[in-house]
Amino acid sequence: MQISESKRLFAHAKNFIPGGVNSPVRAFRAVGGEPIFIKKADGAFIHDEDGNAYIELINSWGPMLLGHNSPLIREAVIRAMEDGTSFGAPTAREVEMAELLVRMVPSLEKVRMVNSGTEATMSAIRVARGYTGRDKIIKMEGHYHGHGDSFLIAAGSGAITMGHPDSPGVTLGTAKDTLLAPFNDLNAIESLVEANKGEIAALILEPVAGNMGLTLPQEGYLQGLRDICTREGIVLIFDEVMTGFRLAKGGAQERFGVIPDLTTLGKIIGGGMPVGAYGGKKEIMDFVSPAGPVYQAGTLSGNPIAMAAGLAMLRHLDTHPEVYTRLEAIGEQLSAGIISINSSLGLDYTLNKLGSMYSLFFTASPVTDFESAKKSDTQLFGRYFQSMLKRGVYLAPSQFESLFLSTALTDELIGKILQAHEESMKEIH
Ligand code: KE4
């Protein structure tokens, strides 16, 4: 495999971009080697600048539910471009997008469009603070909600990968208002609530955590959080930037039947364009300017091109339930195949999966929270990543990330992934 153009580009990029990348996890720091630079993508494949093709299981960290370069999305964007790219004024498409989101996501009564998941989560906690008049928030260790200051405390995703889950630059004044609890531990939440009575504005979590590697809520946990927040007047926020429209049409909240007060969204709702959204109960969202006093704004919020891409994606998901049937089948087929191969090799690594998301942890212990996820052998994961890459399968370049499958994965491609997996596991052990 020849990767000289990627190497040249990476060396050159580092002259102008911090670390040579526009998002840290892309730098391959956790898996060694240097990142490959992508030239194009289609269906289940990405192609690098040296002409190598890879079956890929990141799908731009989630958005490409239908595979890359879907004609559905591409044609909608091209059509929208003919009318101009941005107006900074209301458009009909934004109204249609909001109405569709409200209809598809159980918790949404009103919704505001923004440009990223980070903007969505930052805005959601601000409105929760404005609505309750309280300052503190609870987040889970290892969960990632984007790079807003309040969240860069025991954060997951690239923050774990880069080794700074508590980032410099976040002031003590900010950090003191972020309370931490282990995922799947209701007693810890009760203790925080008792110790901070009447001071907690919101509890935010990934209902199904993807940012420490896929980690599922245990039986009764989400409902337990719902009950505590209802009792205490705490705004329950489900960060569904990853799980929204992936785990079900209505996301994790539909799949688990637990309805938060606010929901944050991103990734899939933009169909690959920069889109985020936050929304929920009308009585809370009407605190958002200009309806209410909580300020939040954005030049490109509701951008017509991004809305065209998002609408094409959501309309398709709304009218094609077979997408989710297929995603469930692909997830089951691939994860069962990996478990079977590992078993035949006498390897009992933990594989967590749900629908079209999964993570293979290089630990035999169950992974139910940040502490147990961190028991994984990240060195061995790095060797696995490189071994799979060499065989033409591109995984997330970190143990602490979920993988995301798309409907572009055929049985034949699943077979190729499993063959590469078996060869890689033999090579690294
Ligand atoms: P963005 O600002 O990256 O659009 O969204 C932040 C965010 C918020 N909430 C959840 C649950 C998320 O997973 C994310 C972003 N996910 C990471 C992948 N683990 C983005 C990849 C990256 O940082 O490059």
Short mmCIF file of N, CA and C and ligand atoms in Angstrom, two decimals, residues 23 25-26 61 116-119 121 144-147 157 206 211 239 241-242 267 401, ligand 1:
data_model
loop_
_atom_site.label_atom_id
_atom_site.label_comp_id
_atom_site.label_asym_id
_atom_site.label_seq_id
_atom_site.Cartn_x
_atom_site.Cartn_y
_atom_site.Cartn_z
N SER A 23 -9.58 18.25 13.43
CA SER A 23 -10.21 17.67 14.62
C SER A 23 -9.23 16.61 15.14
N VAL A 25 -8.98 13.77 16.82
CA VAL A 25 -9.03 12.31 16.72
C VAL A 25 -8.59 11.83 15.34
N ARG A 26 -8.65 12.73 14.33
CA ARG A 26 -8.26 12.34 12.97
C ARG A 26 -6.76 12.12 12.82
N TRP A 61 -18.14 9.63 11.23
CA TRP A 61 -18.51 9.62 12.67
C TRP A 61 -20.02 9.58 12.83
N SER A 116 -23.51 22.59 14.59
CA SER A 116 -22.71 21.45 15.03
C SER A 116 -23.33 20.88 16.31
N GLY A 117 -22.88 19.69 16.66
CA GLY A 117 -23.34 19.08 17.90
C GLY A 117 -22.90 19.90 19.11
N THR A 118 -21.67 20.46 19.00
CA THR A 118 -21.15 21.29 20.09
C THR A 118 -22.06 22.49 20.35
N GLU A 119 -22.44 23.16 19.26
CA GLU A 119 -23.34 24.31 19.44
C GLU A 119 -24.66 23.86 20.05
N THR A 121 -25.27 21.30 22.14
CA THR A 121 -25.18 20.98 23.57
C THR A 121 -24.87 22.22 24.41
N TYR A 144 -19.04 12.45 25.87
CA TYR A 144 -18.52 13.59 25.13
C TYR A 144 -19.69 14.35 24.54
N HIS A 145 -19.68 15.65 24.75
CA HIS A 145 -20.79 16.48 24.26
C HIS A 145 -20.25 17.63 23.41
N GLY A 146 -19.11 17.39 22.73
CA GLY A 146 -18.49 18.45 21.96
C GLY A 146 -17.51 19.23 22.84
N HIS A 147 -16.95 20.29 22.30
CA HIS A 147 -15.81 20.93 22.99
C HIS A 147 -16.23 22.19 23.77
N SER A 157 -14.34 10.59 23.84
CA SER A 157 -13.92 10.77 22.45
C SER A 157 -12.46 11.20 22.36
N GLU A 206 -25.19 10.94 27.08
CA GLU A 206 -25.44 10.16 25.88
C GLU A 206 -26.30 8.97 26.34
N ASN A 211 -18.89 7.57 23.02
CA ASN A 211 -17.62 8.28 23.08
C ASN A 211 -16.61 7.77 24.10
N ASP A 239 -28.28 13.73 24.88
CA ASP A 239 -27.42 14.13 23.77
C ASP A 239 -27.46 13.01 22.74
N VAL A 241 -26.73 13.33 19.49
CA VAL A 241 -25.97 13.72 18.29
C VAL A 241 -25.54 12.47 17.54
N MET A 242 -25.14 11.43 18.26
CA MET A 242 -24.74 10.17 17.60
C MET A 242 -25.94 9.23 17.38
N LYS A 267 -24.98 15.39 13.14
CA LYS A 267 -24.57 14.28 12.28
C LYS A 267 -25.63 13.89 11.23
N GLU A 401 -14.05 4.94 20.70
CA GLU A 401 -15.04 5.44 19.75
C GLU A 401 -15.94 4.29 19.35
P1 KE4 B 1 -19.67 18.15 16.78
O1 KE4 B 1 -19.43 19.49 17.41
O2 KE4 B 1 -18.38 17.38 16.55
O3 KE4 B 1 -20.56 18.19 15.55
O4 KE4 B 1 -20.55 17.29 17.84
C1 KE4 B 1 -20.06 17.11 19.14
C2 KE4 B 1 -20.68 15.88 19.74
C3 KE4 B 1 -21.70 16.03 20.67
N1 KE4 B 1 -22.30 14.96 21.23
C4 KE4 B 1 -21.94 13.70 20.88
C5 KE4 B 1 -22.64 12.54 21.53
C6 KE4 B 1 -20.91 13.48 19.93
O5 KE4 B 1 -20.56 12.21 19.62
C7 KE4 B 1 -20.27 14.59 19.35
C8 KE4 B 1 -19.15 14.44 18.33
N2 KE4 B 1 -18.70 13.11 18.09
C9 KE4 B 1 -17.31 12.98 17.75
C10 KE4 B 1 -17.05 11.47 17.52
N3 KE4 B 1 -16.83 10.79 18.75
C11 KE4 B 1 -16.90 13.81 16.58
C12 KE4 B 1 -15.59 13.42 15.94
C13 KE4 B 1 -14.53 14.46 16.15
O6 KE4 B 1 -14.44 15.04 17.25
O7 KE4 B 1 -13.78 14.68 15.17
#
